mmCIF file of N, CA and C in Angstrom:
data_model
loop_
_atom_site.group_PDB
_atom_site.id
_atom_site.type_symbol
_atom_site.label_atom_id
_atom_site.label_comp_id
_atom_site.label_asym_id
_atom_site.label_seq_id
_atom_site.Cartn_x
_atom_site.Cartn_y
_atom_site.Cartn_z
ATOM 1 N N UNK H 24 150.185 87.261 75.019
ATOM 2 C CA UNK H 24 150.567 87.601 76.383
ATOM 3 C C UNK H 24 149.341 87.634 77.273
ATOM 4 N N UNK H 25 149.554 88.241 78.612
ATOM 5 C CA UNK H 25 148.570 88.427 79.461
ATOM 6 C C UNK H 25 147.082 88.988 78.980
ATOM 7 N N UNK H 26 146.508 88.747 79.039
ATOM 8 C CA UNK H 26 144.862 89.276 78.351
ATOM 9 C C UNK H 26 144.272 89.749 79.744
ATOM 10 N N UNK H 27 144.511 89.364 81.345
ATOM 11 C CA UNK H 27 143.562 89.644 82.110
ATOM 12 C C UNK H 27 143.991 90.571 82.477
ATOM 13 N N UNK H 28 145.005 91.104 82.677
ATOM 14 C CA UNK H 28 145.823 92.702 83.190
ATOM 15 C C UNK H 28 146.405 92.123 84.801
ATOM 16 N N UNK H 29 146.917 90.516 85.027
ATOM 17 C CA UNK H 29 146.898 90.627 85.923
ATOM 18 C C UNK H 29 148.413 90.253 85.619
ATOM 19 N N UNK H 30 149.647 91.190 85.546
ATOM 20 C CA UNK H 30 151.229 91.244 85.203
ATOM 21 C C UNK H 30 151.893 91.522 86.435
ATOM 22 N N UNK H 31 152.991 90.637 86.467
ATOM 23 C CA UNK H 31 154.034 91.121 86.992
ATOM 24 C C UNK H 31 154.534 91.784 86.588
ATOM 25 N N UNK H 32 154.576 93.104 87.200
ATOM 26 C CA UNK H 32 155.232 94.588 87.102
ATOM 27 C C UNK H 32 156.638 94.710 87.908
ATOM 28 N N UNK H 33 157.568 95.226 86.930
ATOM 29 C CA UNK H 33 158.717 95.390 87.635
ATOM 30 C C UNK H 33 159.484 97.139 87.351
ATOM 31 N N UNK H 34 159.903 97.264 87.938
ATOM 32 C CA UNK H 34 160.468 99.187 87.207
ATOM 33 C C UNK H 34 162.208 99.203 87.340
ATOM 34 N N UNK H 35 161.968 99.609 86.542
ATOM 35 C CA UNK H 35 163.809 99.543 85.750
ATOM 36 C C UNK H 35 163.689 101.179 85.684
ATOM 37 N N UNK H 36 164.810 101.605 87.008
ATOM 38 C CA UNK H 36 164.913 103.081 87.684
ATOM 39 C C UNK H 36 165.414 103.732 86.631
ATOM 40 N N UNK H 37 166.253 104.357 85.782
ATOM 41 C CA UNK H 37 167.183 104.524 84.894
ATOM 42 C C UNK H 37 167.994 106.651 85.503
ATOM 43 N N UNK H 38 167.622 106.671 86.661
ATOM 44 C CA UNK H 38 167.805 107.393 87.206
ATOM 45 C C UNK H 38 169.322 107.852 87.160
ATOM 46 N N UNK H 39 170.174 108.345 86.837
ATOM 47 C CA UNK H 39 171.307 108.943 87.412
ATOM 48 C C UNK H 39 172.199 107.719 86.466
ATOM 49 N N UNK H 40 171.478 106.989 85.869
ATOM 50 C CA UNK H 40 172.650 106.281 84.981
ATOM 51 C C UNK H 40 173.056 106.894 84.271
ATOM 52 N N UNK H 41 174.150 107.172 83.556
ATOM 53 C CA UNK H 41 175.078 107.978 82.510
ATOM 54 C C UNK H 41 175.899 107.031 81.270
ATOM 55 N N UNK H 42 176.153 105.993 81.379
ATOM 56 C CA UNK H 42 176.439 105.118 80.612
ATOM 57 C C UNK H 42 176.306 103.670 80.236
ATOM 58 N N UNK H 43 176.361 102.882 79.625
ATOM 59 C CA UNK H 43 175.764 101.554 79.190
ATOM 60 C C UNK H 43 176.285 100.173 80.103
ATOM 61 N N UNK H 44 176.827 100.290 81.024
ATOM 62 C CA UNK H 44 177.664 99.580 81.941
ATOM 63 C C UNK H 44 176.567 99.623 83.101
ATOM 64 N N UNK H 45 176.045 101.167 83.340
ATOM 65 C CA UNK H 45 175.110 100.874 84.633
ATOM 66 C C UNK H 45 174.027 100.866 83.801
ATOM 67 N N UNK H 46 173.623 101.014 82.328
ATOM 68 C CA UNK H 46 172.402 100.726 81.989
ATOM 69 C C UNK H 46 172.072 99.253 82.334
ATOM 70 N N UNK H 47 172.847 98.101 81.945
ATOM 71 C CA UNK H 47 173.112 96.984 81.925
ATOM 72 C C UNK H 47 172.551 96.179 83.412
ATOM 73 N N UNK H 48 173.774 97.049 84.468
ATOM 74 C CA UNK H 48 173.468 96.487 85.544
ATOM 75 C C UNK H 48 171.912 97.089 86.516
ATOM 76 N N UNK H 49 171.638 98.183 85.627
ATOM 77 C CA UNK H 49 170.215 98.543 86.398
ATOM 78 C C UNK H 49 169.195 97.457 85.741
ATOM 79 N N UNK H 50 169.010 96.733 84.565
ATOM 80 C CA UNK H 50 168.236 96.183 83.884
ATOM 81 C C UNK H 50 168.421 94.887 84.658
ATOM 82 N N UNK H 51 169.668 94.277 85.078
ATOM 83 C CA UNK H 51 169.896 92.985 85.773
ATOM 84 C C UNK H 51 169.442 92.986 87.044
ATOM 85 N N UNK H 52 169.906 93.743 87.415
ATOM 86 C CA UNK H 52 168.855 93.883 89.296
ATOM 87 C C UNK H 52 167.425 94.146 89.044
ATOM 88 N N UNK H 53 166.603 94.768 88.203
ATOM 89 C CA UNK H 53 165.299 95.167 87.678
ATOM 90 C C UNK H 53 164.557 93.926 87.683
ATOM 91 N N UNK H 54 164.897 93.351 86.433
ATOM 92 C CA UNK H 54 164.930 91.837 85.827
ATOM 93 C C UNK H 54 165.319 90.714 86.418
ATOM 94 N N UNK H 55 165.987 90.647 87.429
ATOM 95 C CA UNK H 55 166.128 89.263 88.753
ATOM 96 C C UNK H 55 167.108 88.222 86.916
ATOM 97 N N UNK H 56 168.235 89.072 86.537
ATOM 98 C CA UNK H 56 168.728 88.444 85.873
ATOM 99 C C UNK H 56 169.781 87.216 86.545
ATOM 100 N N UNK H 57 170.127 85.967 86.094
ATOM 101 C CA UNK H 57 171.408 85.570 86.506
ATOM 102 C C UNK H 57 172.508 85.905 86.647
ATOM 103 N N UNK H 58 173.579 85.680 87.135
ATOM 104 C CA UNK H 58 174.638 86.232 87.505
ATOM 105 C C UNK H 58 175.338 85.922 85.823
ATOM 106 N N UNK H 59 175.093 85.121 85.269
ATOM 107 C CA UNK H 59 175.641 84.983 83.845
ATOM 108 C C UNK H 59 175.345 85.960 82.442
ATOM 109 N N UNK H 60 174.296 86.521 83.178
ATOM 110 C CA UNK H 60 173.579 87.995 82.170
ATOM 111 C C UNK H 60 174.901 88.704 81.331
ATOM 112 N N UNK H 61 175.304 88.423 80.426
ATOM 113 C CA UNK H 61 176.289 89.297 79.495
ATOM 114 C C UNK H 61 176.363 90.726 79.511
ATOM 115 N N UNK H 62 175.585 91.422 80.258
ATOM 116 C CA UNK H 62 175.295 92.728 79.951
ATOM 117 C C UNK H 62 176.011 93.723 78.572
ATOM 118 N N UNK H 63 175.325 92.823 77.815
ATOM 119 C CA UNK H 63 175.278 93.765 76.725
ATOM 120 C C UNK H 63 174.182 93.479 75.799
ATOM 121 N N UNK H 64 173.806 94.011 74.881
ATOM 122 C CA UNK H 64 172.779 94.527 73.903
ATOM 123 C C UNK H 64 171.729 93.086 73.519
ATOM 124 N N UNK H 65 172.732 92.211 72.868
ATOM 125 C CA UNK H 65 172.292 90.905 72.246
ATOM 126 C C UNK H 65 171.912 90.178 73.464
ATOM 127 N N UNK H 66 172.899 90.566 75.032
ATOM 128 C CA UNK H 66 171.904 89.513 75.821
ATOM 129 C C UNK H 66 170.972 90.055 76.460
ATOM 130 N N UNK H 67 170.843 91.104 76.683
ATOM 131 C CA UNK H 67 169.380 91.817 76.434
ATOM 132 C C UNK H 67 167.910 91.185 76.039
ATOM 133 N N UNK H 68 168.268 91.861 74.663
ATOM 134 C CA UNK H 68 167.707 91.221 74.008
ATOM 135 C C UNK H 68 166.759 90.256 73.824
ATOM 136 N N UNK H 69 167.994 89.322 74.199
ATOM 137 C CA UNK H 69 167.801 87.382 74.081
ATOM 138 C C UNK H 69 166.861 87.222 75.556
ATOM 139 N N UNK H 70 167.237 88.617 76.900
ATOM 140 C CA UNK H 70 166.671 87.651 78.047
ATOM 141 C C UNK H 70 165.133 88.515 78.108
ATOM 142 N N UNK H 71 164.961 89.562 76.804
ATOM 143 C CA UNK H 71 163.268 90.326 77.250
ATOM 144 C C UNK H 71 162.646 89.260 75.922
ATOM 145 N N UNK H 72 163.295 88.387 75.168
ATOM 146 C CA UNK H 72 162.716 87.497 74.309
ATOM 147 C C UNK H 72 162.127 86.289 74.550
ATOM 148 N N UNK H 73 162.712 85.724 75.647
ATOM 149 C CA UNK H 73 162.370 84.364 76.072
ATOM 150 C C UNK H 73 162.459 84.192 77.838
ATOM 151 N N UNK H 74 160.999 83.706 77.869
ATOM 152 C CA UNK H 74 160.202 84.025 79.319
ATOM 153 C C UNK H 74 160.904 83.048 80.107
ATOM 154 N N UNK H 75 161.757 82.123 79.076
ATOM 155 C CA UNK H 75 162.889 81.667 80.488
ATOM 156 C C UNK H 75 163.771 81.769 80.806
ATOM 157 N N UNK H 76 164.256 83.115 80.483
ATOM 158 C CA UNK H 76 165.152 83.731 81.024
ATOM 159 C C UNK H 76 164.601 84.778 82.041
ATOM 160 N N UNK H 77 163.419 84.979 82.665
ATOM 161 C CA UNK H 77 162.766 85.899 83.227
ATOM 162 C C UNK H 77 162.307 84.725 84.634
ATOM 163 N N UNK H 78 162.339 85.875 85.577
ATOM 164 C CA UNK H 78 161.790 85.064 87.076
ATOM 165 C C UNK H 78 160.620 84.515 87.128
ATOM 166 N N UNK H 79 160.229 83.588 87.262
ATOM 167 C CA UNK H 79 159.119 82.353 87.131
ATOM 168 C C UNK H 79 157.514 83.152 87.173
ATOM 169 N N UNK H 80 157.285 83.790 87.946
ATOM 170 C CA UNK H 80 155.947 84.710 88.483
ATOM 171 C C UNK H 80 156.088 85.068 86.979
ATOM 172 N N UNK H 81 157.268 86.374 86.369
ATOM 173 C CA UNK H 81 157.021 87.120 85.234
ATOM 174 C C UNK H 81 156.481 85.779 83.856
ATOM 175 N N UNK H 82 157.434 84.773 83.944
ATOM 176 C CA UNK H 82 157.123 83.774 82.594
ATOM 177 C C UNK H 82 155.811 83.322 82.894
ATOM 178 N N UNK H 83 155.174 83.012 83.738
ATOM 179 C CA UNK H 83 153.947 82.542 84.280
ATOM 180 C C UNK H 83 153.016 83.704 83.716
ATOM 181 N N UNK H 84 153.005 84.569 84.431
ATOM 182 C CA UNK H 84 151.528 85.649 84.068
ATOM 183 C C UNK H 84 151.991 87.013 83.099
ATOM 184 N N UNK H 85 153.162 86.921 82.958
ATOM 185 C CA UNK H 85 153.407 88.606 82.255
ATOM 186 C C UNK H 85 153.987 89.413 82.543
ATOM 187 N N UNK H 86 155.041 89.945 81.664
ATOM 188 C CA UNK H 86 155.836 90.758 82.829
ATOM 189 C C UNK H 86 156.200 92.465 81.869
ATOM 190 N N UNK H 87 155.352 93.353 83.036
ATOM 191 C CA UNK H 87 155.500 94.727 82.263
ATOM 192 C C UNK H 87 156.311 95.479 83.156
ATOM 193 N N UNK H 88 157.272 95.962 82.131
ATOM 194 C CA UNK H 88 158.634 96.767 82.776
ATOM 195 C C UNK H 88 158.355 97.841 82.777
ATOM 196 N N UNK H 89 158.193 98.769 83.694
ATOM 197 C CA UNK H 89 158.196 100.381 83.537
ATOM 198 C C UNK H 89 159.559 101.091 83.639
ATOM 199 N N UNK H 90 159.935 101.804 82.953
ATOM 200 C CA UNK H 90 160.664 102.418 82.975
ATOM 201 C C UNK H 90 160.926 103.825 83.821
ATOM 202 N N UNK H 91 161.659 104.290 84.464
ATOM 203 C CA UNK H 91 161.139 105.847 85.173
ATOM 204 C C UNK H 91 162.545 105.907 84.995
ATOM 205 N N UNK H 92 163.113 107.346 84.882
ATOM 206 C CA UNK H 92 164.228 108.387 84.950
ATOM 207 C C UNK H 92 164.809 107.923 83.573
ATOM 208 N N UNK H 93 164.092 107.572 82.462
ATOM 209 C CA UNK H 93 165.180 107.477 81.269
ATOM 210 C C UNK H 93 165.269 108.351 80.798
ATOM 211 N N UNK H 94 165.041 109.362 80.662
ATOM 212 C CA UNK H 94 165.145 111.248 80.222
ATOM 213 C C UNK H 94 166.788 111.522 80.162
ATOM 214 N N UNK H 95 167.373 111.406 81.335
ATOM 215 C CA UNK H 95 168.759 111.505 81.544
ATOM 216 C C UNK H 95 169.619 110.580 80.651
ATOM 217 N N UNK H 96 169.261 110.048 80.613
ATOM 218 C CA UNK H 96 170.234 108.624 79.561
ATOM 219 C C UNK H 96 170.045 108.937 78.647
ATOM 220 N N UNK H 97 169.151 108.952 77.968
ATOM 221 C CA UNK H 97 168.273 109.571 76.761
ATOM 222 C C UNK H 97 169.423 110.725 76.341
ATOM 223 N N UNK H 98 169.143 111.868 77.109
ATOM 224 C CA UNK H 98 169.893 113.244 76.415
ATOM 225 C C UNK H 98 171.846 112.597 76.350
ATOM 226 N N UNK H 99 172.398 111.804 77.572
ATOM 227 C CA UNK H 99 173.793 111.279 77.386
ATOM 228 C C UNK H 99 174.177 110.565 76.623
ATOM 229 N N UNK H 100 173.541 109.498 76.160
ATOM 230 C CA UNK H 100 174.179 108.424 75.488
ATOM 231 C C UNK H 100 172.657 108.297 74.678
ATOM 232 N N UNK H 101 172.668 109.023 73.122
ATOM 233 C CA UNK H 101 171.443 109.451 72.844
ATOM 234 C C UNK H 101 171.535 107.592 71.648
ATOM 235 N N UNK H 102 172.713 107.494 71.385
ATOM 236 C CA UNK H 102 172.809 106.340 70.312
ATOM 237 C C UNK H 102 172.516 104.939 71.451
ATOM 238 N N UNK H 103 172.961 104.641 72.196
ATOM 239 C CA UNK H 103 172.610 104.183 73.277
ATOM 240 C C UNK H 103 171.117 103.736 73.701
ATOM 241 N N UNK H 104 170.547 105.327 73.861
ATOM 242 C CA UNK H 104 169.229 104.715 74.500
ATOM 243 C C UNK H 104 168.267 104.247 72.997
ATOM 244 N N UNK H 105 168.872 104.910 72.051
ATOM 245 C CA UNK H 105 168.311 104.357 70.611
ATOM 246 C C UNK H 105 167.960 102.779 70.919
ATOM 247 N N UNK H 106 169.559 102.082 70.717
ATOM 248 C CA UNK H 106 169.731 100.618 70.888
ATOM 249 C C UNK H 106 168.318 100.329 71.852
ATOM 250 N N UNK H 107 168.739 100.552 73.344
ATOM 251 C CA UNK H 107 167.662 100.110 74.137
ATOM 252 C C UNK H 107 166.354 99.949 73.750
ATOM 253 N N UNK H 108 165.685 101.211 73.201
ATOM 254 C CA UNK H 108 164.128 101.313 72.302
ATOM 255 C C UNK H 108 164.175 99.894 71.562
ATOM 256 N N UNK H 109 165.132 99.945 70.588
ATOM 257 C CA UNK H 109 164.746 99.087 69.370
ATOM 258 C C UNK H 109 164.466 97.699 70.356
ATOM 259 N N UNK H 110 165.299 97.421 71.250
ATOM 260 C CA UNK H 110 165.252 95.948 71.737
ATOM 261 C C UNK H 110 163.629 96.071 72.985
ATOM 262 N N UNK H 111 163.275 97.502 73.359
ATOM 263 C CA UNK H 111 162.361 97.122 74.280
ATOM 264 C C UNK H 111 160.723 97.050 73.010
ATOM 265 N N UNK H 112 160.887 97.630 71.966
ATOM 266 C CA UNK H 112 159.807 97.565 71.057
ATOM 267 C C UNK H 112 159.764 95.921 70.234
ATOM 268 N N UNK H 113 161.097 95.122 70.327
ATOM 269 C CA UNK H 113 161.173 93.973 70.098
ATOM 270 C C UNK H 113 160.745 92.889 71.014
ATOM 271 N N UNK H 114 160.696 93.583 71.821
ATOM 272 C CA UNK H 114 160.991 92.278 73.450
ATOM 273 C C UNK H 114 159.638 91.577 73.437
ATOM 274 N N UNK H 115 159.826 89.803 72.830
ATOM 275 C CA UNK H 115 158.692 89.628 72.920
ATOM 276 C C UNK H 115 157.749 88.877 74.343
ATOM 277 N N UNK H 116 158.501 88.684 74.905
ATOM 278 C CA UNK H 116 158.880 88.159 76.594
ATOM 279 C C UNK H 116 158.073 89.173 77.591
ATOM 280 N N UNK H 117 158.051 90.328 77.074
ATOM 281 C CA UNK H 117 157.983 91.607 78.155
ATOM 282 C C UNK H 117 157.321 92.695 77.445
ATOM 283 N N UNK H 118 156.113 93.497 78.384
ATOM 284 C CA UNK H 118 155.702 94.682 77.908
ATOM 285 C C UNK H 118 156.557 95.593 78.793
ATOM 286 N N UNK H 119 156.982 96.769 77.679
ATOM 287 C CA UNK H 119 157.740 98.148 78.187
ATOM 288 C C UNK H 119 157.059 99.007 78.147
ATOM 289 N N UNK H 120 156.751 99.988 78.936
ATOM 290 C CA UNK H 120 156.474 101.038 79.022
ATOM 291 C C UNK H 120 156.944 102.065 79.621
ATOM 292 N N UNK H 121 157.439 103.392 79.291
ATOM 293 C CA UNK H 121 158.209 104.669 79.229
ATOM 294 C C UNK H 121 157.759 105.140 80.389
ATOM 295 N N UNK H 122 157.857 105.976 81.542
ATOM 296 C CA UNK H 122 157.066 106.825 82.479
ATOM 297 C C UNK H 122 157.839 107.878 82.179
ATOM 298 N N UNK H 123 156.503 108.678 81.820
ATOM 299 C CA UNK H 123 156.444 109.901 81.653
ATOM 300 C C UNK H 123 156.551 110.871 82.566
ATOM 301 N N UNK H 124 156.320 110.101 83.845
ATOM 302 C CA UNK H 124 155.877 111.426 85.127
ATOM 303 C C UNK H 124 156.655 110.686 86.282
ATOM 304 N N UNK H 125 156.666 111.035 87.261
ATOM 305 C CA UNK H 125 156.770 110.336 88.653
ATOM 306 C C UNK H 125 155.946 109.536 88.965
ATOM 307 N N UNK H 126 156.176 108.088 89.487
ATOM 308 C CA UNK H 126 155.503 106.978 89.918
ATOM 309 C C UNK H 126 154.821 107.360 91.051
#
């Protein structure tokens, strides 16, 4: 991936989501997904795996997702945000990273 630190950064809010329907659609507006995005797990997956499924700038230089407000999702849909982890520690397309604090 990127070696110079110079990434397209994008933040995937996860604020006030409560279930896997708006997890989905917060990750597709985040991610500048197509309107064909499956929103579910496997196409996930498939679109933080391969940089052409990602907006041209991100496949070009790098693309690190921050995460902010996943705390809430986390404690609701605890099997849920499981899934999510496993696929953002897989994603070979994309660096994830958790925010811990306020941006």
């Amino acid at each position: 991936m990127n070696a110079s630190g110079d990434w397209t950064v994008r933040v995937l809010d996860l604020d006030g989501v409560e279930d896997k329907a708006a997890f989905m659609d917060r990750c597709a507006v985040a991610l500048d997904l197509p309107g064909w995005f499956g929103r579910n797990w496997d196409a996930l997956a498939d679109a933080l795996g391969d940089p052409g499924q990602l907006p041209e700038a991100a496949a070009e230089r790098g693309l690190l997702l921050v995460v902010t407000g996943w705390r809430g999702f986390a404690r609701q849909e605890p099997g849920q945000w499981g899934i999510a982890q496993e696929i953002f520690e897989q994603a070979g397309a994309v660096r994830v990273a958790l925010a811990l604090g306020a941006l």
